[in-house]
Amino acid sequence: MSFSSQRTFFRVPFRDEEPRRLPERKRSDCQLKSYHSCADFRAMSMDPKVSAQYAMDVVHKARWPRVRVRPSEGLTREYLMFIETEELIDFVMSFIEELKKAKMKLAEYEQNRRDQQKQLELVQRAAEQELIQRRTEVVDQAKVEEELADLKEIILRLKCKADRCDCLEQENHCLRKKIHCLKKEKKPEMKEKCDEKIDCGDSPQVDCDRVKAEMALIRNYCEELKQQKRTLMEELQKSKINHCKDSNLRNQLIQEQCRREQLQEKFDNLQKVVELAKPSSIVKDTQILDGHFCCHLLVPWISHE
């Protein structure tokens, strides 16, 4: 259609004719069509009214407008005037999905913020409790020394008991060997000799059971002693730490006392210097005043002469 409407302006002259100057036209006169000629059945209608309405729609560009680009800032009034329903629905659905994702992210952020706030409160409470506990703890040096002495005595007792347990274990081991020998030996004379050496009871099985029971009791007692030893060592370590802290505080107090004595000595020296400087300044002031007085007396006498 654009060729048929503009072909008169592009006529090629013959050889014997002078070339004609092309008329000036606007850019919009030769624009391509913005409609689909096969999308509307009115283009092939035999009814003149229908074809006339189709031609009017084509001229006014009211039937098939050009596809508009979606604005980057969102939906605007000018865009909504020419938008189709399906495109509007797609835009709304995508907007709803984005809104759901934003809500989910916001909920996750709020949950994380609450969890971090709870953790911070727990840490603050623990720190406050520890600070209060440290403030309330009062370390007594004499008490610490007494506890250290008690712990040393308990450790020595435990060592003695452990040595005794080791001796008992060795004795039990020897007894087991002897019992094993008695079981292997078949001669009664050897059994009598072993019985005399071992000095056991009526039957070796009874003595063996009794020894096993004693061994179990001794093992339990050893385990209890080991546990007590661990607890006592932990208490000793804590008392050593407290003793170190006390020694550090004592050293700091001694240093502060030395600094205070040095400052007191400096203050006393300065005070002495000030007291010594006061009479000399008074003498100088009196000398200056005497000189001024003599000058005042001599000036009138010299002028009179």
mmCIF file of C-alpha atoms in Angstrom, residues 47-170:
data_model
loop_
_atom_site.group_PDB
_atom_site.id
_atom_site.type_symbol
_atom_site.label_atom_id
_atom_site.label_comp_id
_atom_site.label_asym_id
_atom_site.label_seq_id
_atom_site.Cartn_x
_atom_site.Cartn_y
_atom_site.Cartn_z
ATOM 1 C CA ASP A 47 -19.658 -5.296 1.991
ATOM 2 C CA PRO A 48 -18.652 -1.695 1.229
ATOM 3 C CA LYS A 49 -19.577 -0.521 4.742
ATOM 4 C CA VAL A 50 -17.384 -3.110 6.382
ATOM 5 C CA SER A 51 -14.477 -2.404 4.050
ATOM 6 C CA ALA A 52 -14.958 1.350 4.563
ATOM 7 C CA GLN A 53 -14.830 0.912 8.364
ATOM 8 C CA TYR A 54 -11.721 -1.215 7.955
ATOM 9 C CA ALA A 55 -10.098 1.486 5.828
ATOM 10 C CA MET A 56 -10.976 4.149 8.421
ATOM 11 C CA ASP A 57 -9.457 2.027 11.179
ATOM 12 C CA VAL A 58 -6.317 1.584 9.119
ATOM 13 C CA VAL A 59 -6.046 5.309 8.433
ATOM 14 C CA HIS A 60 -6.588 6.318 12.054
ATOM 15 C CA LYS A 61 -4.414 3.442 13.346
ATOM 16 C CA ALA A 62 -7.043 2.562 15.901
ATOM 17 C CA ARG A 63 -7.321 -1.163 15.269
ATOM 18 C CA TRP A 64 -3.780 -2.481 15.501
ATOM 19 C CA PRO A 65 -1.571 -0.085 17.458
ATOM 20 C CA ARG A 66 2.159 -0.578 17.579
ATOM 21 C CA VAL A 67 3.578 -2.688 20.342
ATOM 22 C CA ARG A 68 4.683 -0.434 23.170
ATOM 23 C CA VAL A 69 7.754 -1.110 25.237
ATOM 24 C CA ARG A 70 7.126 -1.690 28.922
ATOM 25 C CA PRO A 71 8.549 1.220 30.914
ATOM 26 C CA SER A 72 11.359 0.406 33.315
ATOM 27 C CA GLU A 73 9.868 2.402 36.215
ATOM 28 C CA GLY A 74 6.666 0.283 36.183
ATOM 29 C CA LEU A 75 3.103 0.768 35.012
ATOM 30 C CA THR A 76 2.196 4.299 33.949
ATOM 31 C CA ARG A 77 -1.027 5.882 32.804
ATOM 32 C CA GLU A 78 0.149 6.243 29.199
ATOM 33 C CA TYR A 79 1.212 2.592 29.064
ATOM 34 C CA LEU A 80 -2.039 1.330 30.605
ATOM 35 C CA MET A 81 -4.091 3.170 27.979
ATOM 36 C CA PHE A 82 -2.726 0.941 25.176
ATOM 37 C CA ILE A 83 -1.895 -2.268 27.104
ATOM 38 C CA GLU A 84 -3.741 -5.510 26.491
ATOM 39 C CA THR A 85 -5.479 -7.584 29.175
ATOM 40 C CA GLU A 86 -3.196 -10.603 28.905
ATOM 41 C CA GLU A 87 -0.063 -8.508 29.239
ATOM 42 C CA LEU A 88 -1.565 -6.706 32.223
ATOM 43 C CA ILE A 89 -2.382 -10.060 33.864
ATOM 44 C CA ASP A 90 1.179 -11.307 33.277
ATOM 45 C CA PHE A 91 2.599 -8.136 34.772
ATOM 46 C CA VAL A 92 0.336 -8.388 37.837
ATOM 47 C CA MET A 93 1.204 -12.064 38.371
ATOM 48 C CA SER A 94 4.927 -11.378 38.140
ATOM 49 C CA PHE A 95 4.495 -8.489 40.553
ATOM 50 C CA ILE A 96 2.647 -10.783 42.999
ATOM 51 C CA GLU A 97 5.433 -13.383 42.813
ATOM 52 C CA GLU A 98 8.058 -10.742 43.488
ATOM 53 C CA LEU A 99 5.975 -9.494 46.409
ATOM 54 C CA LYS A 100 5.788 -13.036 47.854
ATOM 55 C CA LYS A 101 9.550 -13.458 47.538
ATOM 56 C CA ALA A 102 10.104 -10.104 49.253
ATOM 57 C CA LYS A 103 7.763 -11.130 52.094
ATOM 58 C CA MET A 104 9.601 -14.429 52.541
ATOM 59 C CA LYS A 105 12.960 -12.646 52.643
ATOM 60 C CA LEU A 106 11.580 -10.151 55.161
ATOM 61 C CA ALA A 107 10.287 -12.981 57.377
ATOM 62 C CA GLU A 108 13.685 -14.714 57.249
ATOM 63 C CA TYR A 109 15.431 -11.466 58.119
ATOM 64 C CA GLU A 110 13.104 -10.889 61.069
ATOM 65 C CA GLN A 111 13.662 -14.454 62.322
ATOM 66 C CA ASN A 112 17.434 -14.057 62.056
ATOM 67 C CA ARG A 113 17.237 -10.749 63.863
ATOM 68 C CA ARG A 114 15.200 -12.306 66.701
ATOM 69 C CA ASP A 115 17.644 -15.212 67.026
ATOM 70 C CA GLN A 116 20.633 -12.864 67.128
ATOM 71 C CA GLN A 117 18.861 -10.715 69.712
ATOM 72 C CA LYS A 118 18.224 -13.768 71.913
ATOM 73 C CA GLN A 119 21.839 -14.891 71.590
ATOM 74 C CA LEU A 120 23.046 -11.403 72.493
ATOM 75 C CA GLU A 121 20.795 -11.339 75.567
ATOM 76 C CA LEU A 122 22.092 -14.734 76.696
ATOM 77 C CA VAL A 123 25.698 -13.609 76.270
ATOM 78 C CA GLN A 124 25.012 -10.392 78.183
ATOM 79 C CA ARG A 125 23.364 -12.292 81.030
ATOM 80 C CA ALA A 126 26.256 -14.739 81.247
ATOM 81 C CA ALA A 127 28.750 -11.866 81.244
ATOM 82 C CA GLU A 128 26.823 -10.043 83.971
ATOM 83 C CA GLN A 129 26.614 -13.173 86.121
ATOM 84 C CA GLU A 130 30.326 -13.821 85.726
ATOM 85 C CA LEU A 131 31.103 -10.199 86.597
ATOM 86 C CA ILE A 132 28.902 -10.360 89.685
ATOM 87 C CA GLN A 133 30.523 -13.632 90.714
ATOM 88 C CA ARG A 134 34.013 -12.180 90.331
ATOM 89 C CA ARG A 135 33.045 -9.119 92.329
ATOM 90 C CA THR A 136 31.521 -11.171 95.144
ATOM 91 C CA GLU A 137 34.555 -13.473 95.411
ATOM 92 C CA VAL A 138 36.845 -12.304 98.203
ATOM 93 C CA VAL A 139 40.202 -14.062 98.339
ATOM 94 C CA ASP A 140 41.707 -14.597 101.788
ATOM 95 C CA GLN A 141 45.419 -15.344 101.693
ATOM 96 C CA ALA A 142 45.494 -17.240 104.989
ATOM 97 C CA LYS A 143 42.547 -19.365 103.933
ATOM 98 C CA VAL A 144 44.210 -20.163 100.614
ATOM 99 C CA GLU A 145 47.410 -21.246 102.348
ATOM 100 C CA GLU A 146 45.439 -23.492 104.706
ATOM 101 C CA GLU A 147 43.624 -25.073 101.783
ATOM 102 C CA LEU A 148 46.917 -25.656 99.981
ATOM 103 C CA ALA A 149 48.377 -27.365 103.056
ATOM 104 C CA ASP A 150 45.273 -29.552 103.389
ATOM 105 C CA LEU A 151 45.456 -30.476 99.741
ATOM 106 C CA LYS A 152 49.114 -31.454 100.067
ATOM 107 C CA GLU A 153 48.293 -33.704 103.031
ATOM 108 C CA ILE A 154 45.419 -35.326 101.126
ATOM 109 C CA ILE A 155 47.662 -35.920 98.106
ATOM 110 C CA LEU A 156 50.272 -37.607 100.319
ATOM 111 C CA ARG A 157 47.602 -39.847 101.848
ATOM 112 C CA LEU A 158 46.356 -40.807 98.427
ATOM 113 C CA LYS A 159 49.877 -41.649 97.307
ATOM 114 C CA CYS A 160 50.329 -43.916 100.313
ATOM 115 C CA LYS A 161 47.013 -45.640 99.600
ATOM 116 C CA ALA A 162 47.944 -46.073 95.945
ATOM 117 C CA ASP A 163 51.234 -47.689 96.969
ATOM 118 C CA ARG A 164 49.360 -50.041 99.254
ATOM 119 C CA CYS A 165 46.979 -50.937 96.442
ATOM 120 C CA ASP A 166 49.942 -51.714 94.198
ATOM 121 C CA CYS A 167 51.372 -53.989 96.864
ATOM 122 C CA LEU A 168 48.021 -55.750 97.223
ATOM 123 C CA GLU A 169 47.820 -56.245 93.480
ATOM 124 C CA GLN A 170 51.280 -57.855 93.476
#
